[in-house]
PDB file of C-alpha atoms in Angstrom:
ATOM      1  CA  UNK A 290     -48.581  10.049   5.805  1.00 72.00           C
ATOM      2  CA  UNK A 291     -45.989   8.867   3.256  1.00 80.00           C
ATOM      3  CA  UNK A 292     -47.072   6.130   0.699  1.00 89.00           C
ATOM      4  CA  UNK A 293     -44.367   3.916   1.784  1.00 93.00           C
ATOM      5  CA  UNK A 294     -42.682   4.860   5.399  1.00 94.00           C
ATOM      6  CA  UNK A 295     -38.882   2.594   6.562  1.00 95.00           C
ATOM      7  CA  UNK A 296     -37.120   2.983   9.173  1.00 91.00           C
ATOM      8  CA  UNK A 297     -33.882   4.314   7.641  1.00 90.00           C
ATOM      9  CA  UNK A 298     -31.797   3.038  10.562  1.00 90.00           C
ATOM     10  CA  UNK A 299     -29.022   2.422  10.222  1.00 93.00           C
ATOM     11  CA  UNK A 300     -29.246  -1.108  12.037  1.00 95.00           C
ATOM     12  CA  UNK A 301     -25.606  -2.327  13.123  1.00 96.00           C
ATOM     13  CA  UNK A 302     -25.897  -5.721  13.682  1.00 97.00           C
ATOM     14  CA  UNK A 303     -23.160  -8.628  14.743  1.00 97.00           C
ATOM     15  CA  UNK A 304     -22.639 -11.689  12.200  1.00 97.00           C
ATOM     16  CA  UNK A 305     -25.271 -14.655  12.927  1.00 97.00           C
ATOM     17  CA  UNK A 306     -27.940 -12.062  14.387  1.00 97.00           C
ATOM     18  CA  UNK A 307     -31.097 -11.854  13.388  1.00 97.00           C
ATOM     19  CA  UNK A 308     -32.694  -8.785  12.050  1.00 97.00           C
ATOM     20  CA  UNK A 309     -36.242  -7.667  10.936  1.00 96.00           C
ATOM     21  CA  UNK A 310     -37.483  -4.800   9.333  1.00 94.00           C
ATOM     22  CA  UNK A 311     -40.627  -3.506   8.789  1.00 95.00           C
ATOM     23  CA  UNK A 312     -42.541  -1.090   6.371  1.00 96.00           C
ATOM     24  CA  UNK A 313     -45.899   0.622   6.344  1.00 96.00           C
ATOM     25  CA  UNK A 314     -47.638   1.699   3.592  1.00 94.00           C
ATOM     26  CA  UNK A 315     -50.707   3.998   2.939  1.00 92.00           C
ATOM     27  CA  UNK A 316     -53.030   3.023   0.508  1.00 87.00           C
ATOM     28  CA  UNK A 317     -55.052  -0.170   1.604  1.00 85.00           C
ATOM     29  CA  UNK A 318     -55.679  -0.791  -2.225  1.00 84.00           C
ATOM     30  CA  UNK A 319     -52.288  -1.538  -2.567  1.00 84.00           C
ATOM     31  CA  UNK A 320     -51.971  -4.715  -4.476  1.00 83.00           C
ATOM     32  CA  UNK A 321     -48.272  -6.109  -4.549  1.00 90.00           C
ATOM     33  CA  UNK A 322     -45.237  -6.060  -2.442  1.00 94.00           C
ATOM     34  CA  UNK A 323     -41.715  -6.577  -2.874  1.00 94.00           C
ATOM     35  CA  UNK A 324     -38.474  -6.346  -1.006  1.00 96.00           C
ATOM     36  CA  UNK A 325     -35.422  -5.048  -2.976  1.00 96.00           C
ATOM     37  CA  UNK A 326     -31.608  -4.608  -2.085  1.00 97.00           C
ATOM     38  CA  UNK A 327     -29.966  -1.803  -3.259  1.00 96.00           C
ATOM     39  CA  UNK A 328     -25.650  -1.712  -2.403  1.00 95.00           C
ATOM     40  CA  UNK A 329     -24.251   1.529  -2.351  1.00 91.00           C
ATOM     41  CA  UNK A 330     -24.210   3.181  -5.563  1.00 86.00           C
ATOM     42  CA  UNK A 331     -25.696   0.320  -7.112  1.00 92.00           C
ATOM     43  CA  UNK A 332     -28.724  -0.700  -8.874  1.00 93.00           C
ATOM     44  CA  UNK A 333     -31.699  -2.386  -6.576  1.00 94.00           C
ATOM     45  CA  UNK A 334     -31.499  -5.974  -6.833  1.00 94.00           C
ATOM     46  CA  UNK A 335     -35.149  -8.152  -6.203  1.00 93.00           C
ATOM     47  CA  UNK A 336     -34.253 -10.055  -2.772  1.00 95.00           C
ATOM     48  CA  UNK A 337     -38.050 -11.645  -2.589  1.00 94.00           C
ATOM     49  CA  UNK A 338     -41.463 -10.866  -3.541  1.00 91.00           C
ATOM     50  CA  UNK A 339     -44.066 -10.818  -0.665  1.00 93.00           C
ATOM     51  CA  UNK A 340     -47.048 -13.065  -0.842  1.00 85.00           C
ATOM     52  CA  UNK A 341     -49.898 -12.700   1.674  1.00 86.00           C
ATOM     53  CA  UNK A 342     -49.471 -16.112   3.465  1.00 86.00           C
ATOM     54  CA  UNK A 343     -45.908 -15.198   3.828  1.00 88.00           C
ATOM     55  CA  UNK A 344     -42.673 -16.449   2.118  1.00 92.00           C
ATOM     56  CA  UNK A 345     -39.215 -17.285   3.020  1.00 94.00           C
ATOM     57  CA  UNK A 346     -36.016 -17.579   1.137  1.00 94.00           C
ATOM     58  CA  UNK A 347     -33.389 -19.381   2.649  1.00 96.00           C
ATOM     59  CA  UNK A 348     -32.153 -17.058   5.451  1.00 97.00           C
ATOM     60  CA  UNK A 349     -34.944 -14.133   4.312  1.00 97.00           C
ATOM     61  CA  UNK A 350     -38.429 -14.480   5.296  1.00 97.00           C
ATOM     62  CA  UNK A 351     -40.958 -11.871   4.224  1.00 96.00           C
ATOM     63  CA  UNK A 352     -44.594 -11.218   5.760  1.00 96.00           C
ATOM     64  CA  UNK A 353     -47.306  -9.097   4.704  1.00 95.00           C
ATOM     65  CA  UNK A 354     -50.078  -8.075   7.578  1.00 94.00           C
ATOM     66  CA  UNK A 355     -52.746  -6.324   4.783  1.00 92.00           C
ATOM     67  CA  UNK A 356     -54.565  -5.089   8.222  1.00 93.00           C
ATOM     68  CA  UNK A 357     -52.289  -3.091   9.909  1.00 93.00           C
ATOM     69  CA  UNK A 358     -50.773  -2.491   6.358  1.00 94.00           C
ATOM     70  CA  UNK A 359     -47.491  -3.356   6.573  1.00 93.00           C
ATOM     71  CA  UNK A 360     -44.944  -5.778   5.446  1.00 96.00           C
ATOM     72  CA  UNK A 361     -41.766  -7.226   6.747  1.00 96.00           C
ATOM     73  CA  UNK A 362     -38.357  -8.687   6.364  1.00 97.00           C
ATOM     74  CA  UNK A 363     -36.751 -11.202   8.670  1.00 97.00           C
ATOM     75  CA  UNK A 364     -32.876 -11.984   7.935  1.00 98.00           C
ATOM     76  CA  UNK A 365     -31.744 -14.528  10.031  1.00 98.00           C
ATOM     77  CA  UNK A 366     -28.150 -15.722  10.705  1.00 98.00           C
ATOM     78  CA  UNK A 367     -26.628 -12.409   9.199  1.00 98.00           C
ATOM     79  CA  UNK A 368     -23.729 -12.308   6.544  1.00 98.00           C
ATOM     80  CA  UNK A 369     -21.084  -9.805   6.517  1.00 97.00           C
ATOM     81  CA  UNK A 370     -22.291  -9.728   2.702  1.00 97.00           C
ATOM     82  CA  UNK A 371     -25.615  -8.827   3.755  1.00 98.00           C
ATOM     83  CA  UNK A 372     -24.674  -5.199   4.632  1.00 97.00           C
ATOM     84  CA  UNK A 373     -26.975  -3.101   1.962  1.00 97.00           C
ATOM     85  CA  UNK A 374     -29.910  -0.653   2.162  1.00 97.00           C
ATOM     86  CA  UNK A 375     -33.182  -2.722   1.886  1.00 97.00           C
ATOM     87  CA  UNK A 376     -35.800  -1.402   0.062  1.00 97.00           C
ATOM     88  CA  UNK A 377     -39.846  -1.864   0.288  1.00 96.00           C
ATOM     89  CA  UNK A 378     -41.631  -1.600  -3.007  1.00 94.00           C
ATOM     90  CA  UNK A 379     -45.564  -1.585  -2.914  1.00 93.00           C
ATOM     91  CA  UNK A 380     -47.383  -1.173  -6.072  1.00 89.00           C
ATOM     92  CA  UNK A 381     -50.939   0.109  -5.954  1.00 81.00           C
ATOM     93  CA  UNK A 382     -53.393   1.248  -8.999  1.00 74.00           C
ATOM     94  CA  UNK A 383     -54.196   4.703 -10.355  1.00 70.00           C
ATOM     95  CA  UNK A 384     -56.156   6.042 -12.875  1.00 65.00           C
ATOM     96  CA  UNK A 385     -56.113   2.347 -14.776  1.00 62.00           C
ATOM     97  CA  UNK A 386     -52.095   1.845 -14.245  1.00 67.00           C
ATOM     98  CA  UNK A 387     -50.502   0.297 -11.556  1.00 71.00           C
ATOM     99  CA  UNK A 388     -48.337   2.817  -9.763  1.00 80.00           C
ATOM    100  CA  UNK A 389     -44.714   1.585  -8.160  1.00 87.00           C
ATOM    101  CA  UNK A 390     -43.756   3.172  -5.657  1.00 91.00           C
ATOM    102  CA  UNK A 391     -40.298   2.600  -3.519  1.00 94.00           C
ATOM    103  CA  UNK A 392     -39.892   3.490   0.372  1.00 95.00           C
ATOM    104  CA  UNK A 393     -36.285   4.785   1.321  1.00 94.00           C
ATOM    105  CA  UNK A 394     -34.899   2.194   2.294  1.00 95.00           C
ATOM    106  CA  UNK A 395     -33.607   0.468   5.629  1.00 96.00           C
ATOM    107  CA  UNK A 396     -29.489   0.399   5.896  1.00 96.00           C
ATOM    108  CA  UNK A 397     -28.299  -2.703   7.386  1.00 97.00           C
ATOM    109  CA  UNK A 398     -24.595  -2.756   8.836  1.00 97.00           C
ATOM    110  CA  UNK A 399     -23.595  -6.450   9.179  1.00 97.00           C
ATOM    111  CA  UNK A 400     -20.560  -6.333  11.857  1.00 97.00           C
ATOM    112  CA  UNK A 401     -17.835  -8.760  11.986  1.00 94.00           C
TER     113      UNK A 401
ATOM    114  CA  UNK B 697     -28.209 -14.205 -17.418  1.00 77.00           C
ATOM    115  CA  UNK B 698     -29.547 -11.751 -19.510  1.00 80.00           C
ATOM    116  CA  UNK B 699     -29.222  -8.215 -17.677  1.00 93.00           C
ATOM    117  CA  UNK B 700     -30.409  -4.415 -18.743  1.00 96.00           C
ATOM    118  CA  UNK B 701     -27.371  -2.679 -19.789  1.00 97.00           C
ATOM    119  CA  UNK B 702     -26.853   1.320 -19.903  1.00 97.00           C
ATOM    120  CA  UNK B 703     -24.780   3.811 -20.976  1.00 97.00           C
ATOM    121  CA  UNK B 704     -22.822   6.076 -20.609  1.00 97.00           C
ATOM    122  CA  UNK B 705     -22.030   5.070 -16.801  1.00 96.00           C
ATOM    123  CA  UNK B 706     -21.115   8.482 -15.573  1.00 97.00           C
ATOM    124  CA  UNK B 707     -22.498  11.634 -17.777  1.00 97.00           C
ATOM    125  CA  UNK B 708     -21.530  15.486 -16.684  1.00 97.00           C
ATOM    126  CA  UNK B 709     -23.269  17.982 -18.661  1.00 97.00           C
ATOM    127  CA  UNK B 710     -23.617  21.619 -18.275  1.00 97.00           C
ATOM    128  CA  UNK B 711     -26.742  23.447 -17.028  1.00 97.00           C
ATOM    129  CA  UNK B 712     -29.223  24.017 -20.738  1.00 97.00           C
ATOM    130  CA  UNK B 713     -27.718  21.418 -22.611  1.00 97.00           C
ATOM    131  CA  UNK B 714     -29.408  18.006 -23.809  1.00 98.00           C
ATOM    132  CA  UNK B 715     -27.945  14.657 -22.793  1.00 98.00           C
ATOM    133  CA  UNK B 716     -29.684  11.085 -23.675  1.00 97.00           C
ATOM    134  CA  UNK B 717     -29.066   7.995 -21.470  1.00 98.00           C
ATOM    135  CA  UNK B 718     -29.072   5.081 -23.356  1.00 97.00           C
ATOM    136  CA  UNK B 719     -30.447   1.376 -22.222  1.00 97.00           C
ATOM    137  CA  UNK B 720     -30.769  -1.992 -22.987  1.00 97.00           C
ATOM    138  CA  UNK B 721     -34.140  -4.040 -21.654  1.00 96.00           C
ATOM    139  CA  UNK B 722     -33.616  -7.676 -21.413  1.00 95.00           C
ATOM    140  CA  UNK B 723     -34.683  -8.852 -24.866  1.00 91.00           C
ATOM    141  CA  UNK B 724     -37.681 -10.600 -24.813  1.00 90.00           C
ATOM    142  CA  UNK B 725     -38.930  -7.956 -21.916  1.00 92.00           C
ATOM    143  CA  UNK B 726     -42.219  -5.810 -23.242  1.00 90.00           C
ATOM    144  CA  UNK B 727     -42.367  -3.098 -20.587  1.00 91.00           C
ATOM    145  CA  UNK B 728     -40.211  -0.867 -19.875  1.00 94.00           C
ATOM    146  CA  UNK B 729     -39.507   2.216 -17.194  1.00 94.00           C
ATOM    147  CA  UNK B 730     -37.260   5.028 -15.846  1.00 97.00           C
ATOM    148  CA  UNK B 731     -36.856   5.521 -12.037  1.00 97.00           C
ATOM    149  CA  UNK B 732     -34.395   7.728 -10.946  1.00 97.00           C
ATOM    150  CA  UNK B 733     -32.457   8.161  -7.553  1.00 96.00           C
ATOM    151  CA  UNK B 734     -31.148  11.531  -5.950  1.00 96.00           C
ATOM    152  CA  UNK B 735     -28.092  11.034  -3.798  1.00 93.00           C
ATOM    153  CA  UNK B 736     -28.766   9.981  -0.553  1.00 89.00           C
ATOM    154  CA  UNK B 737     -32.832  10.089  -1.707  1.00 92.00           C
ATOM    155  CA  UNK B 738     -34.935   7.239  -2.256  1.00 93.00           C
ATOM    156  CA  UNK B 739     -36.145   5.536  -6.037  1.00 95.00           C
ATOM    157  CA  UNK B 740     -38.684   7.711  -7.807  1.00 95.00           C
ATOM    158  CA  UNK B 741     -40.687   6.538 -10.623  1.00 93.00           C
ATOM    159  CA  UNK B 742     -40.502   8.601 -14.022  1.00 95.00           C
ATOM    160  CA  UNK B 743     -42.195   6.549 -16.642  1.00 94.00           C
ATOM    161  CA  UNK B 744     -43.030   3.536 -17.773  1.00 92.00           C
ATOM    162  CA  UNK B 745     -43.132   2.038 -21.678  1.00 92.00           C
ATOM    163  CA  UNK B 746     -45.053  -0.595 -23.419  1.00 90.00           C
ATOM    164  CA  UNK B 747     -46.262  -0.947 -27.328  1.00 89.00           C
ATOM    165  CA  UNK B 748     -44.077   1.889 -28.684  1.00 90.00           C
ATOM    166  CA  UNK B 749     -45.856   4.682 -25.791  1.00 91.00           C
ATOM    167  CA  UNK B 750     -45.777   5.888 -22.704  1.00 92.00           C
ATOM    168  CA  UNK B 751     -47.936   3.548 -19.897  1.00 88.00           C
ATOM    169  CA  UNK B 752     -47.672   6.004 -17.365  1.00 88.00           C
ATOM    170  CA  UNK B 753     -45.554   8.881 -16.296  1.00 90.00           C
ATOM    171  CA  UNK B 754     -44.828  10.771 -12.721  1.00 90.00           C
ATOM    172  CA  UNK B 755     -45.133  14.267 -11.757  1.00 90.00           C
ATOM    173  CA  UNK B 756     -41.471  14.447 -12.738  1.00 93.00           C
ATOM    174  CA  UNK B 757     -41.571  13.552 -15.796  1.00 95.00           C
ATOM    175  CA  UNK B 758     -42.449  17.015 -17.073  1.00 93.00           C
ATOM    176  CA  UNK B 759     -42.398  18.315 -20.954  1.00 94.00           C
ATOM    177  CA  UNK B 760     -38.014  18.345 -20.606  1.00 96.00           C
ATOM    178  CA  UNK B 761     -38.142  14.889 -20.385  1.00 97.00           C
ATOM    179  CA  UNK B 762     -39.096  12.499 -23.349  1.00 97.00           C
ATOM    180  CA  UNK B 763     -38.311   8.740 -24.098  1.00 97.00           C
ATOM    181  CA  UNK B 764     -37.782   6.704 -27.193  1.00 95.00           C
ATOM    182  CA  UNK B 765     -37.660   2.859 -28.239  1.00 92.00           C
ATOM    183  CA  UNK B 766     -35.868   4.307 -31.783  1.00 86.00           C
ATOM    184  CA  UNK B 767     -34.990   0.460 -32.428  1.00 87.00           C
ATOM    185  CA  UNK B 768     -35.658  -3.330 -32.089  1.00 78.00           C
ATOM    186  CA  UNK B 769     -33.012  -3.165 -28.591  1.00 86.00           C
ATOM    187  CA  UNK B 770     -32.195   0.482 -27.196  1.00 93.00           C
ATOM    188  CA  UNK B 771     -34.777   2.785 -24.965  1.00 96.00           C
ATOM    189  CA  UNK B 772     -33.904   5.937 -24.080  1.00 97.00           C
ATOM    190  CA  UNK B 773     -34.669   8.985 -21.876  1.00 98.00           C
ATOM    191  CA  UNK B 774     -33.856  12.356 -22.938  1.00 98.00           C
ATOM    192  CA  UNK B 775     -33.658  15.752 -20.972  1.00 98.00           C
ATOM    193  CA  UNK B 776     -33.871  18.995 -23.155  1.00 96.00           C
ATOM    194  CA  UNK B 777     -32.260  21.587 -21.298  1.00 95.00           C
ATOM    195  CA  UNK B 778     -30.784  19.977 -18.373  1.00 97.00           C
ATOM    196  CA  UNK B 779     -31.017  21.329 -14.837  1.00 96.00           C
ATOM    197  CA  UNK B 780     -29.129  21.310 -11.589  1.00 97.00           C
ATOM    198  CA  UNK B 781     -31.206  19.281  -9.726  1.00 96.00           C
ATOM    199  CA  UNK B 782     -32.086  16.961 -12.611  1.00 97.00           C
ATOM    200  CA  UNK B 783     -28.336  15.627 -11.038  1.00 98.00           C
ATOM    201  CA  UNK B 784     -29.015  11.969 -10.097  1.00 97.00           C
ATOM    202  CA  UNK B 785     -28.576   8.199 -10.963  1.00 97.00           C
ATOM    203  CA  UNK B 786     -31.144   7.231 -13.463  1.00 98.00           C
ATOM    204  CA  UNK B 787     -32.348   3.327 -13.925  1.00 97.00           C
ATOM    205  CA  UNK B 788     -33.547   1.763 -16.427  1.00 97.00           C
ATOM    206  CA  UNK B 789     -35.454  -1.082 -15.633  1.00 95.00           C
ATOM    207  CA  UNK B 790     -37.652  -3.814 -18.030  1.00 93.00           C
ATOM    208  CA  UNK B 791     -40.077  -6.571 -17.087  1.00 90.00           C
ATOM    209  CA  UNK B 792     -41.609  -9.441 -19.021  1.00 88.00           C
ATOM    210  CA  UNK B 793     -45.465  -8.256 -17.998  1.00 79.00           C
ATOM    211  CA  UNK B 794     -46.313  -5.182 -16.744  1.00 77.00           C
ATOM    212  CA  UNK B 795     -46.893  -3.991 -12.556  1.00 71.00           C
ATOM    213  CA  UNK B 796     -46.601  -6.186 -11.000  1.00 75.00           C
ATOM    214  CA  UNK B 797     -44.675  -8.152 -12.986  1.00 79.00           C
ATOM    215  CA  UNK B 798     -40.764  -8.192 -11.394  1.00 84.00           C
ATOM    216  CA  UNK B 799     -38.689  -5.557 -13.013  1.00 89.00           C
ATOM    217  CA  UNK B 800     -34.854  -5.987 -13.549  1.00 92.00           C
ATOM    218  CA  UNK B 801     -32.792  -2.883 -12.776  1.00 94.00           C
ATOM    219  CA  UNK B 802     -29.949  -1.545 -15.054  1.00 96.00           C
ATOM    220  CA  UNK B 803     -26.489  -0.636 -13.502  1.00 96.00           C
ATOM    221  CA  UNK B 804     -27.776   2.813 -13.789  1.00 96.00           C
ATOM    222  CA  UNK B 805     -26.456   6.434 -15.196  1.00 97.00           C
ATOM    223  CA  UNK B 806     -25.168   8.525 -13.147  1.00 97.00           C
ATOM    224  CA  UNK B 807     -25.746  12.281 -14.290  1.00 98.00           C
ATOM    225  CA  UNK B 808     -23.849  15.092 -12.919  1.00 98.00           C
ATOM    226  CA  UNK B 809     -25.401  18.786 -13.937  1.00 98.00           C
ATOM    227  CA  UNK B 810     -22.849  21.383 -13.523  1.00 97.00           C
TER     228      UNK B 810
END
């Protein structure tokens, strides 16, 4: 099982929809989570970090179930600007340092 | 707002030769890493910096690959004899703490090994 499994869609959506995504990750040690945005040929960009009781960020909202190991990403109200390839991050530690590890990402295609 | 900076943008080297990518941490960040990112391939972690050595480094950061804080600003990564798939976009990236602290992405280097 990869350490950090997306969906790599893509996931063509129309303007004002609402989208979610989700990713799994492997090691149940794994400590913090983050959700990243990466545009094409770009650098990732933080979007949100994701707390265990769940956060939200204007239209973003991010949720992390610890038991079926997984977090997710809820855009609502989509932007034609919010076409990008969202990426999970989960760190986790080994041997003393806290590894970072990225998923591949989930490609969203906002559609006018 | 302070951002990581890197040069060059775009770097084509032949196969065997040595090229350094050059970056900028935001400056009052301590830690520092290098991820990079195979076309079409997700972010992979190469190493990470703090107190003038190396935190932590990946599988792929193997003995052609070294880094460098030679001053007060720049932090580099170096490749000794480059290869054909060493071909990606590398990122710099810095944070004020270290894992899990947030890190900050550069624009990235794009390396092209022909």
């Amino acid at each position: 099982r990869k350490e950090v499994e997306q969906d790599p869609g893509p996931f063509n959506v129309p303007e004002g929809a609402t989208v979610a995504f989700n990713c799994t990750y492997s090691n149940s040690a794994s400590q913090s989570f983050f959700w990243y945005r990466q545009d094409c040929r770009k650098e990732p960009k933080l979007l949100m970090s994701v707390y265990s009781s769940g956060n939200e960020d204007g239209r973003f909202t991010a949720q992390l179930n610890r038991a079926s190991q997984y977090i997710s990403l809820l855009i609502r109200d989509s932007k034609l600007s919010d076409s990008a390839t969202y990426l999970c991050v989960v760190t986790f530690k080994s041997g003393g340092y806290q590894k970072v590890t990225f998923g591949t990402g989930t490609k969203l295609q906002v559609i006018p | 707002e302070p951002e990581v900076t890197q040069t060059p943008s775009h770097q084509v080297t032949q196969m065997g030769q040595e090229v350094i990518l050059r970056c900028v941490p935001i400056s009052n960040h301590l830690y520092f890493y290098w991820y990079r990112q195979i076309l079409g391939q997700k972010v992979e972690f190469l190493v990470s910096f703090y107190n003038n050595e190396i935190s932590e480094k990946s599988e792929i950061f193997d003995d052609q690959f070294s880094v460098e804080r030679p001053d007060g600003s720049n932090f580099t990564l170096k490749i000794r004899s480059t290869k054909l798939e060493d071909s990606a976009m590398y990122f710099c990236a810095s944070s004020e703490g270290g894992v899990p602290t947030v890190q900050y992405f550069g624009p990235g280097t794009r390396l092209t090994v022909t």
